[in-house]
């Protein structure tokens, strides 16, 4: 599984996406082993997604992802071409865990996805 690393990401195409330089440690790790776990920054409203990543190459999807970055970060909007040249990855969930820290374990929830 990918080692912990920081990543800007967006949810614009019915998936959580992240971009990386293919030659970076993160890019090389995910290319070699696509298993990943991502989570929100908050420790109060916890969401953890475990699954695998898939490389996105479709031009329309790249354009939608580019718009998603602008909507979330404002000052940071890679173009669709820049995302295509990088390693744009979509997280395909296998398990999602979520809970509210103030009401744990009563709010603990787990979703399982049937993925190949």
Coordinates of N, CA, C and O in Angstrom, one line a residue:
X1 N 0.8 -1.2 0.0 CA 0.0 0.0 0.0 C 0.9 1.2 0.0 O 2.0 1.2 0.6
X2 N 0.4 2.3 -0.6 CA 1.2 3.5 -0.7 C 1.5 4.0 0.7 O 0.7 4.1 1.6
X3 N 2.8 4.4 0.9 CA 3.2 5.0 2.1 C 2.5 6.4 2.3 O 2.1 7.0 1.3
X4 N 2.3 6.9 3.5 CA 1.7 8.2 3.8 C 2.4 9.3 3.0 O 3.6 9.3 2.9
X5 N 1.6 10.1 2.4 CA 2.2 11.3 1.6 C 1.1 12.3 1.5 O -0.1 12.0 1.4
X6 N 1.4 13.5 1.4 CA 0.5 14.6 1.2 C 0.0 14.7 -0.2 O 0.8 14.4 -1.1
X7 N -1.2 15.1 -0.4 CA -1.7 15.2 -1.8 C -2.9 16.1 -1.8 O -3.8 16.1 -0.9
X8 N -2.9 17.0 -2.8 CA -4.1 17.8 -3.0 C -5.0 16.9 -3.9 O -4.5 16.2 -4.7
X9 N -6.3 17.0 -3.6 CA -7.2 16.2 -4.4 C -8.5 16.9 -4.6 O -8.8 17.9 -4.0
X10 N -9.3 16.3 -5.4 CA -10.6 16.9 -5.7 C -11.6 15.7 -6.0 O -11.2 14.6 -6.4
X11 N -12.9 16.0 -5.7 CA -13.9 15.0 -6.1 C -14.8 15.7 -7.1 O -15.5 16.6 -6.8
X12 N -14.6 15.4 -8.4 CA -15.3 16.1 -9.5 C -15.9 15.1 -10.4 O -16.8 15.4 -11.2
X13 N -15.4 13.9 -10.5 CA -15.9 12.9 -11.5 C -16.4 11.7 -10.9 O -16.2 10.6 -11.3
X14 N -17.1 11.8 -9.8 CA -17.7 10.7 -9.1 C -16.6 9.8 -8.5 O -16.8 8.6 -8.3
X15 N -15.5 10.4 -8.3 CA -14.3 9.7 -7.6 C -13.4 10.7 -7.0 O -13.4 11.9 -7.3
X16 N -12.7 10.3 -6.0 CA -11.7 11.2 -5.4 C -10.5 11.0 -6.2 O -10.0 9.9 -6.5
X17 N -9.9 12.1 -6.7 CA -8.8 12.1 -7.6 C -7.6 12.8 -6.9 O -7.7 13.7 -6.1
X18 N -6.4 12.4 -7.3 CA -5.2 13.0 -6.9 C -4.2 13.0 -8.1 O -4.3 12.1 -8.9
X19 N -3.3 14.0 -8.2 CA -2.3 14.0 -9.2 C -0.9 13.9 -8.6 O -0.7 14.3 -7.5
X20 N 0.0 13.4 -9.4 CA 1.3 13.2 -8.9 C 2.3 13.2 -10.1 O 1.9 12.8 -11.2
X21 N 3.5 13.6 -9.9 CA 4.5 13.5 -10.9 C 4.8 12.0 -11.0 O 5.0 11.3 -10.0
X22 N 4.8 11.4 -12.2 CA 5.1 10.0 -12.3 C 6.4 9.5 -11.8 O 6.6 8.4 -11.4
X23 N 7.4 10.5 -11.7 CA 8.7 10.1 -11.3 C 8.9 10.4 -9.8 O 9.9 10.1 -9.2
X24 N 7.9 11.0 -9.1 CA 8.0 11.2 -7.7 C 7.9 9.9 -6.9 O 7.5 8.9 -7.4
X25 N 8.3 9.9 -5.7 CA 8.2 8.7 -4.8 C 6.7 8.2 -4.8 O 6.5 7.0 -5.0
X26 N 5.8 9.1 -4.6 CA 4.4 8.7 -4.6 C 3.9 8.1 -5.9 O 3.3 7.1 -5.9
X27 N 4.3 8.8 -7.0 CA 4.0 8.2 -8.3 C 4.5 6.9 -8.6 O 3.9 6.0 -9.1
X28 N 5.8 6.7 -8.2 CA 6.4 5.4 -8.4 C 5.8 4.3 -7.5 O 5.6 3.2 -8.0
X29 N 5.5 4.7 -6.3 CA 4.9 3.7 -5.4 C 3.5 3.3 -5.9 O 3.2 2.1 -5.9
X30 N 2.7 4.2 -6.3 CA 1.4 3.9 -6.7 C 1.4 3.2 -8.1 O 0.5 2.4 -8.4
X31 N 2.4 3.4 -8.9 CA 2.5 2.7 -10.2 C 2.9 1.2 -9.9 O 2.4 0.3 -10.6
X32 N 3.7 1.0 -8.9 CA 4.1 -0.3 -8.6 C 3.1 -1.1 -7.8 O 3.0 -2.3 -7.9
X33 N 2.3 -0.4 -6.9 CA 1.3 -1.0 -6.1 C 0.2 -0.1 -6.0 O 0.3 0.9 -5.2
X34 N -1.0 -0.3 -6.6 CA -2.0 0.7 -6.7 C -2.9 0.7 -5.4 O -3.9 1.5 -5.4
X35 N -2.6 0.0 -4.4 CA -3.4 0.0 -3.2 C -3.2 1.3 -2.5 O -2.1 1.8 -2.4
X36 N -4.3 1.9 -1.9 CA -4.1 3.2 -1.3 C -5.2 3.4 -0.2 O -6.2 2.7 -0.2
X37 N -4.8 4.2 0.8 CA -5.8 4.6 1.8 C -5.7 6.1 1.9 O -4.6 6.7 2.0
X38 N -6.9 6.8 1.9 CA -6.9 8.3 2.0 C -7.9 8.6 3.1 O -8.8 7.9 3.4
X39 N -7.7 9.8 3.7 CA -8.6 10.3 4.7 C -8.7 11.8 4.7 O -7.9 12.5 4.2
X40 N -9.8 12.3 5.4 CA -9.9 13.7 5.6 C -8.9 14.2 6.6 O -8.4 13.4 7.4
X41 N -8.7 15.5 6.6 CA -7.7 16.0 7.6 C -8.3 16.0 9.0 O -7.6 16.0 9.9
X42 N -9.6 16.1 9.1 CA -10.3 16.3 10.4 C -10.2 15.0 11.2 O -10.4 13.9 10.7
X43 N -10.0 15.1 12.5 CA -10.1 14.0 13.4 C -11.4 14.0 14.1 O -11.7 13.1 14.8
X44 N -12.2 15.0 13.8 CA -13.6 15.1 14.4 C -14.6 14.5 13.6 O -15.6 13.9 14.1
X45 N -14.5 14.6 12.2 CA -15.4 14.0 11.3 C -14.5 13.1 10.4 O -13.9 13.5 9.5
X46 N -14.5 11.8 10.8 CA -13.5 10.9 10.2 C -14.2 10.2 9.0 O -15.2 9.6 9.1
X47 N -13.4 10.2 7.9 CA -13.8 9.4 6.7 C -12.5 8.8 6.2 O -11.5 9.5 5.9
X48 N -12.4 7.5 6.0 CA -11.2 6.8 5.5 C -11.7 5.9 4.4 O -12.6 5.2 4.5
X49 N -11.0 6.1 3.2 CA -11.3 5.3 2.0 C -10.1 4.4 1.8 O -8.9 4.9 1.7
X50 N -10.3 3.1 1.7 CA -9.3 2.1 1.3 C -9.7 1.5 0.0 O -10.8 1.2 -0.2
X51 N -8.7 1.4 -0.9 CA -9.0 0.8 -2.2 C -7.8 0.8 -3.1 O -6.7 0.5 -2.6
X52 N -8.0 1.1 -4.4 CA -6.9 1.1 -5.3 C -7.0 2.3 -6.2 O -8.1 2.9 -6.3
X53 N -6.0 2.7 -6.9 CA -6.1 3.8 -7.8 C -6.1 3.3 -9.3 O -5.5 2.2 -9.6
X54 N -6.7 4.1 -10.2 CA -6.7 3.8 -11.6 C -6.2 5.1 -12.3 O -6.6 6.2 -11.9
X55 N -5.4 5.0 -13.3 CA -4.9 6.1 -14.0 C -6.0 6.7 -14.9 O -6.7 5.9 -15.6
X56 N -6.2 8.0 -15.0 CA -7.2 8.6 -15.8 C -6.5 9.2 -17.0 O -5.6 10.0 -16.9
X57 N -7.0 8.8 -18.2 CA -6.5 9.3 -19.5 C -7.5 10.0 -20.4 O -7.2 10.7 -21.3
X58 N -8.8 9.8 -20.1 CA -9.9 10.3 -20.9 C -9.9 11.9 -20.9 O -9.9 12.5 -19.8
X59 N -9.8 12.5 -22.1 CA -9.8 14.0 -22.1 C -10.9 14.7 -21.4 O -10.7 15.7 -20.8
X60 N -12.1 14.2 -21.6 CA -13.3 14.8 -21.0 C -13.2 14.7 -19.4 O -13.5 15.7 -18.7
X61 N -12.8 13.6 -18.9 CA -12.6 13.4 -17.5 C -11.5 14.3 -17.0 O -11.6 14.9 -15.9
X62 N -10.4 14.4 -17.7 CA -9.3 15.3 -17.3 C -9.8 16.8 -17.2 O -9.4 17.5 -16.3
X63 N -10.6 17.2 -18.2 CA -11.1 18.6 -18.1 C -12.0 18.8 -16.9 O -12.0 19.8 -16.2
X64 N -12.9 17.8 -16.6 CA -13.7 17.9 -15.4 C -12.9 17.9 -14.1 O -13.2 18.7 -13.2
X65 N -11.9 17.1 -14.1 CA -11.0 17.1 -12.9 C -10.3 18.5 -12.7 O -10.1 19.0 -11.6
X66 N -9.8 19.1 -13.9 CA -9.2 20.4 -13.8 C -10.1 21.4 -13.2 O -9.7 22.2 -12.3
X67 N -11.4 21.4 -13.6 CA -12.4 22.3 -13.0 C -12.6 22.1 -11.6 O -12.8 23.0 -10.8
X68 N -12.5 20.8 -11.2 CA -12.7 20.4 -9.8 C -11.6 21.0 -8.9 O -11.8 21.5 -7.8
X69 N -10.3 21.0 -9.4 CA -9.2 21.6 -8.7 C -9.4 23.1 -8.5 O -9.2 23.6 -7.4
X70 N -9.9 23.8 -9.5 CA -10.1 25.2 -9.4 C -11.2 25.5 -8.4 O -11.1 26.4 -7.6
X71 N -12.3 24.7 -8.4 CA -13.4 24.9 -7.5 C -13.0 24.7 -6.1 O -13.5 25.4 -5.2
X72 N -12.1 23.8 -5.8 CA -11.6 23.5 -4.4 C -10.5 24.4 -4.0 O -10.5 24.9 -2.9
X73 N -9.5 24.7 -4.9 CA -8.3 25.4 -4.4 C -8.2 26.8 -4.9 O -7.4 27.6 -4.4
X74 N -9.0 27.2 -6.0 CA -8.9 28.5 -6.5 C -7.7 28.9 -7.2 O -7.6 29.0 -8.4
X75 N -6.6 29.1 -6.4 CA -5.3 29.5 -6.9 C -4.6 28.3 -7.6 O -3.6 28.6 -8.3
X76 N -5.0 27.1 -7.5 CA -4.3 26.0 -8.1 C -5.3 25.3 -9.0 O -6.2 24.6 -8.6
X77 N -5.0 25.5 -10.3 CA -5.8 24.8 -11.3 C -4.9 24.3 -12.4 O -4.6 25.0 -13.4
X78 N -4.5 23.0 -12.3 CA -3.7 22.5 -13.5 C -4.7 22.3 -14.7 O -5.9 22.0 -14.5
X79 N -4.2 22.6 -15.8 CA -5.0 22.3 -17.0 C -5.2 20.9 -17.3 O -4.5 20.0 -16.7
X80 N -6.1 20.5 -18.1 CA -6.4 19.1 -18.5 C -5.1 18.5 -19.1 O -4.8 17.4 -18.8
X81 N -4.4 19.3 -19.9 CA -3.1 18.9 -20.5 C -2.1 18.6 -19.5 O -1.4 17.6 -19.5
X82 N -2.0 19.5 -18.5 CA -1.0 19.2 -17.4 C -1.4 18.0 -16.6 O -0.5 17.2 -16.2
X83 N -2.7 17.8 -16.3 CA -3.1 16.6 -15.6 C -2.8 15.3 -16.4 O -2.4 14.3 -15.9
X84 N -3.0 15.4 -17.7 CA -2.8 14.3 -18.6 C -1.3 13.9 -18.6 O -0.9 12.8 -18.8
X85 N -0.4 14.9 -18.5 CA 1.0 14.7 -18.6 C 1.5 14.2 -17.2 O 2.5 13.5 -17.1
X86 N 0.8 14.5 -16.2 CA 1.1 14.0 -14.8 C 0.4 12.6 -14.7 O 0.0 12.0 -15.6
X87 N 0.4 12.2 -13.5 CA -0.3 10.9 -13.2 C -1.5 11.2 -12.4 O -1.5 11.5 -11.2
X88 N -2.7 11.4 -13.1 CA -4.0 11.7 -12.5 C -4.6 10.3 -12.1 O -4.8 9.5 -13.0
X89 N -4.9 10.2 -10.9 CA -5.4 8.9 -10.4 C -6.8 9.1 -9.8 O -7.0 10.0 -9.1
X90 N -7.7 8.1 -10.0 CA -9.0 8.0 -9.3 C -8.9 6.9 -8.3 O -8.4 5.8 -8.6
X91 N -9.4 7.2 -7.1 CA -9.4 6.2 -6.1 C -10.7 5.4 -6.2 O -11.8 5.9 -6.2
X92 N -10.6 4.1 -6.4 CA -11.7 3.1 -6.5 C -11.8 2.5 -5.1 O -11.0 1.7 -4.7
X93 N -12.9 2.8 -4.4 CA -13.0 2.4 -3.0 C -13.3 0.9 -2.9 O -14.0 0.3 -3.7
X94 N -12.8 0.2 -1.9 CA -13.1 -1.1 -1.5 C -13.8 -1.1 -0.2 O -14.8 -1.8 0.0
X95 N -13.4 -0.2 0.7 CA -14.0 -0.1 2.0 C -13.9 1.4 2.4 O -12.9 2.1 2.1
X96 N -15.0 1.9 2.9 CA -15.1 3.3 3.5 C -15.5 3.2 4.9 O -16.5 2.6 5.2
X97 N -14.8 3.8 5.8 CA -15.1 3.9 7.2 C -15.4 5.4 7.6 O -14.7 6.3 7.1
X98 N -16.4 5.6 8.4 CA -16.7 7.0 8.8 C -17.3 7.0 10.2 O -17.9 6.0 10.6
X99 N -17.0 8.1 11.0 CA -17.6 8.3 12.3 C -17.4 9.7 12.7 O -16.5 10.4 12.2
X100 N -18.2 10.1 13.7 CA -18.0 11.4 14.4 C -17.3 11.1 15.7 O -17.7 10.2 16.5
X101 N -16.2 11.8 15.9 CA -15.4 11.6 17.1 C -16.3 11.8 18.4 O -16.1 11.0 19.3
X102 N -17.2 12.8 18.4 CA -18.0 13.1 19.5 C -19.0 12.0 19.9 O -19.5 12.0 21.0
X103 N -19.3 11.1 18.9 CA -20.3 10.1 19.2 C -19.8 8.7 18.7 O -20.6 7.9 18.3
X104 N -18.5 8.5 18.9 CA -18.0 7.2 18.6 C -18.2 6.2 19.7 O -18.1 6.7 20.9
X105 N -18.6 5.0 19.6 CA -18.8 4.2 18.4 C -20.2 4.3 17.8 O -20.5 3.6 16.8
X106 N -21.1 5.1 18.3 CA -22.5 5.0 17.9 C -22.6 5.4 16.4 O -23.5 5.0 15.7
X107 N -21.7 6.3 15.9 CA -21.8 6.8 14.5 C -20.9 6.0 13.6 O -20.9 6.3 12.4
X108 N -20.2 5.0 14.1 CA -19.3 4.3 13.2 C -20.0 3.5 12.1 O -21.0 2.8 12.4
X109 N -19.6 3.7 10.9 CA -20.2 3.2 9.8 C -19.2 2.6 8.8 O -18.1 3.1 8.7
X110 N -19.5 1.5 8.2 CA -18.6 0.8 7.2 C -19.4 0.5 6.0 O -20.4 -0.1 6.0
X111 N -18.9 0.9 4.8 CA -19.4 0.5 3.5 C -18.4 -0.4 2.8 O -17.2 -0.1 2.8
X112 N -18.9 -1.5 2.3 CA -18.1 -2.4 1.5 C -18.5 -2.3 0.0 O -19.7 -2.3 -0.3
X113 N -17.6 -2.2 -0.9 CA -17.8 -2.1 -2.3 C -17.3 -3.4 -3.0 O -16.3 -3.9 -2.7
X114 N -18.1 -3.9 -3.9 CA -17.8 -5.0 -4.7 C -17.0 -4.6 -5.9 O -17.5 -4.2 -6.9
X115 N -15.6 -4.7 -5.8 CA -14.8 -4.3 -6.9 C -13.9 -5.4 -7.3 O -13.6 -6.3 -6.4
X116 N -13.5 -5.5 -8.5 CA -12.6 -6.5 -9.0 C -11.2 -6.2 -8.8 O -10.7 -5.2 -8.9

